mmCIF file of C-alpha atoms in Angstrom:
data_model
loop_
_atom_site.group_PDB
_atom_site.id
_atom_site.type_symbol
_atom_site.label_atom_id
_atom_site.label_comp_id
_atom_site.label_asym_id
_atom_site.label_seq_id
_atom_site.Cartn_x
_atom_site.Cartn_y
_atom_site.Cartn_z
ATOM 1 C CA UNK A 3 65.502 18.462 203.291
ATOM 2 C CA UNK A 4 67.166 16.479 200.556
ATOM 3 C CA UNK A 5 68.307 17.525 197.117
ATOM 4 C CA UNK A 6 68.810 14.821 194.509
ATOM 5 C CA UNK A 7 70.685 15.951 191.414
ATOM 6 C CA UNK A 8 70.813 13.947 188.215
ATOM 7 C CA UNK A 9 71.464 14.296 184.514
ATOM 8 C CA UNK A 10 75.223 14.632 184.397
ATOM 9 C CA UNK A 11 77.306 12.839 181.834
ATOM 10 C CA UNK A 12 79.740 13.136 178.971
ATOM 11 C CA UNK A 13 79.013 15.517 176.122
ATOM 12 C CA UNK A 14 81.005 17.025 173.293
ATOM 13 C CA UNK A 15 81.815 20.703 173.173
ATOM 14 C CA UNK A 16 78.906 22.626 171.715
ATOM 15 C CA UNK A 17 76.407 20.100 172.973
ATOM 16 C CA UNK A 18 73.684 20.347 175.611
ATOM 17 C CA UNK A 19 72.708 18.711 178.865
ATOM 18 C CA UNK A 20 69.881 19.202 181.283
ATOM 19 C CA UNK A 21 70.414 18.658 184.973
ATOM 20 C CA UNK A 22 67.548 18.007 187.342
ATOM 21 C CA UNK A 23 67.307 18.537 191.071
ATOM 22 C CA UNK A 24 64.437 16.951 192.958
ATOM 23 C CA UNK A 25 63.832 18.522 196.353
ATOM 24 C CA UNK A 26 62.137 16.694 199.186
ATOM 25 C CA UNK A 27 59.981 18.409 201.742
ATOM 26 C CA UNK A 28 58.107 21.639 201.499
ATOM 27 C CA UNK A 29 59.671 24.445 199.512
ATOM 28 C CA UNK A 30 58.662 27.812 200.879
ATOM 29 C CA UNK A 31 57.830 30.609 198.508
ATOM 30 C CA UNK A 32 60.794 32.573 199.838
ATOM 31 C CA UNK A 33 63.209 29.745 199.037
ATOM 32 C CA UNK A 34 65.961 30.102 196.503
ATOM 33 C CA UNK A 35 67.259 27.075 194.634
ATOM 34 C CA UNK A 36 70.389 27.119 192.591
ATOM 35 C CA UNK A 37 73.452 25.449 191.205
ATOM 36 C CA UNK A 38 77.158 25.603 191.916
ATOM 37 C CA UNK A 39 79.995 23.740 190.301
ATOM 38 C CA UNK A 40 83.433 22.731 191.402
ATOM 39 C CA UNK A 41 86.561 21.250 189.885
ATOM 40 C CA UNK A 42 89.441 19.745 191.889
ATOM 41 C CA UNK A 43 91.616 22.368 193.503
ATOM 42 C CA UNK A 44 89.231 25.206 192.777
ATOM 43 C CA UNK A 45 86.609 26.995 194.807
ATOM 44 C CA UNK A 46 82.933 26.452 194.268
ATOM 45 C CA UNK A 47 81.596 28.569 191.455
ATOM 46 C CA UNK A 48 78.082 29.982 191.299
ATOM 47 C CA UNK A 49 76.174 28.860 188.208
ATOM 48 C CA UNK A 50 72.714 30.245 188.777
ATOM 49 C CA UNK A 51 69.740 30.555 191.086
ATOM 50 C CA UNK A 52 65.990 30.901 190.930
ATOM 51 C CA UNK A 53 63.531 32.368 193.404
ATOM 52 C CA UNK A 54 60.881 29.738 193.968
ATOM 53 C CA UNK A 55 57.942 32.104 194.117
ATOM 54 C CA UNK A 56 58.745 34.681 191.482
ATOM 55 C CA UNK A 57 60.728 32.605 188.992
ATOM 56 C CA UNK A 58 63.321 35.371 189.025
ATOM 57 C CA UNK A 59 66.757 34.093 187.985
ATOM 58 C CA UNK A 60 70.352 35.112 188.563
ATOM 59 C CA UNK A 61 73.378 34.073 186.517
ATOM 60 C CA UNK A 62 77.079 34.861 186.458
ATOM 61 C CA UNK A 63 78.564 36.252 183.251
ATOM 62 C CA UNK A 64 80.383 32.974 182.594
ATOM 63 C CA UNK A 65 77.144 31.133 181.790
ATOM 64 C CA UNK A 66 74.711 33.932 180.950
ATOM 65 C CA UNK A 67 73.031 33.248 177.624
ATOM 66 C CA UNK A 68 74.049 29.582 177.642
ATOM 67 C CA UNK A 69 72.519 28.214 180.840
ATOM 68 C CA UNK A 70 68.899 28.492 181.922
ATOM 69 C CA UNK A 71 67.379 27.618 185.270
ATOM 70 C CA UNK A 72 63.722 26.738 185.544
ATOM 71 C CA UNK A 73 61.495 25.104 188.107
ATOM 72 C CA UNK A 74 58.442 22.875 188.179
ATOM 73 C CA UNK A 75 56.491 23.565 191.334
ATOM 74 C CA UNK A 76 54.270 20.513 190.937
ATOM 75 C CA UNK A 77 57.322 18.249 190.885
ATOM 76 C CA UNK A 78 59.415 20.192 193.400
ATOM 77 C CA UNK A 79 62.157 20.098 190.810
ATOM 78 C CA UNK A 80 64.662 22.605 189.509
ATOM 79 C CA UNK A 81 66.344 22.234 186.134
ATOM 80 C CA UNK A 82 69.572 23.550 184.682
ATOM 81 C CA UNK A 83 69.540 23.579 180.896
ATOM 82 C CA UNK A 84 73.086 23.902 179.624
ATOM 83 C CA UNK A 85 73.680 24.745 175.978
ATOM 84 C CA UNK A 86 76.790 25.488 173.952
ATOM 85 C CA UNK A 87 78.857 23.616 176.481
ATOM 86 C CA UNK A 88 82.596 24.231 176.649
ATOM 87 C CA UNK A 89 85.393 22.068 178.077
ATOM 88 C CA UNK A 90 85.776 24.606 180.879
ATOM 89 C CA UNK A 91 82.224 23.772 181.992
ATOM 90 C CA UNK A 92 83.512 20.377 183.113
ATOM 91 C CA UNK A 93 82.862 20.074 186.846
ATOM 92 C CA UNK A 94 80.764 18.460 189.525
ATOM 93 C CA UNK A 95 77.496 20.357 189.647
ATOM 94 C CA UNK A 96 75.716 20.770 192.955
ATOM 95 C CA UNK A 97 72.104 21.658 193.561
ATOM 96 C CA UNK A 98 71.592 24.004 196.500
ATOM 97 C CA UNK A 99 68.807 25.541 198.505
ATOM 98 C CA UNK A 100 68.706 28.607 200.688
ATOM 99 C CA UNK A 101 66.736 31.663 201.628
ATOM 100 C CA UNK A 102 68.886 34.398 200.141
ATOM 101 C CA UNK A 103 69.009 35.352 196.503
ATOM 102 C CA UNK A 104 72.761 35.155 196.340
ATOM 103 C CA UNK A 105 75.811 33.969 194.429
ATOM 104 C CA UNK A 106 77.751 33.158 197.590
ATOM 105 C CA UNK A 107 78.003 29.472 198.570
ATOM 106 C CA UNK A 108 77.812 30.313 202.280
ATOM 107 C CA UNK A 109 74.268 31.624 201.776
ATOM 108 C CA UNK A 110 72.992 28.165 200.827
ATOM 109 C CA UNK A 111 72.249 25.803 203.679
ATOM 110 C CA UNK A 112 71.360 22.627 201.819
ATOM 111 C CA UNK A 113 73.549 20.945 199.221
ATOM 112 C CA UNK A 114 72.882 17.931 197.044
ATOM 113 C CA UNK A 115 75.381 15.184 196.337
ATOM 114 C CA UNK A 116 76.587 16.520 193.002
ATOM 115 C CA UNK A 117 76.515 15.210 189.476
ATOM 116 C CA UNK A 118 79.517 15.112 187.167
ATOM 117 C CA UNK A 119 79.448 16.918 183.840
ATOM 118 C CA UNK A 120 82.312 16.265 181.446
ATOM 119 C CA UNK A 121 82.647 18.260 178.241
ATOM 120 C CA UNK A 122 85.108 16.869 175.734
ATOM 121 C CA UNK A 123 86.873 19.021 173.169
#
């Protein structure tokens, strides 16, 4: 299983970015795909998750209403649409895959390589 994240870059505060995560291999209906982010010296922070079969999503309060996760089954790809970006959203964003609908990093077995998002003020 491989997860290839892309779409990071530099954006001004208030702007938008869309991250993509292409997953190799078969994705089971029970799978959960999601995103975490991390800045140096800090723990990994849950950004959101989506149940592959039901399209049900989960977000923390810090991004609720600004970030949206979606998936394209035909492309085996998960997206993270980020709007109204703030400087504090600056981080390396990781695509993850697991079997539990969870906000805990230890519940996700597979991690992508990360893509850097920088939000300037």
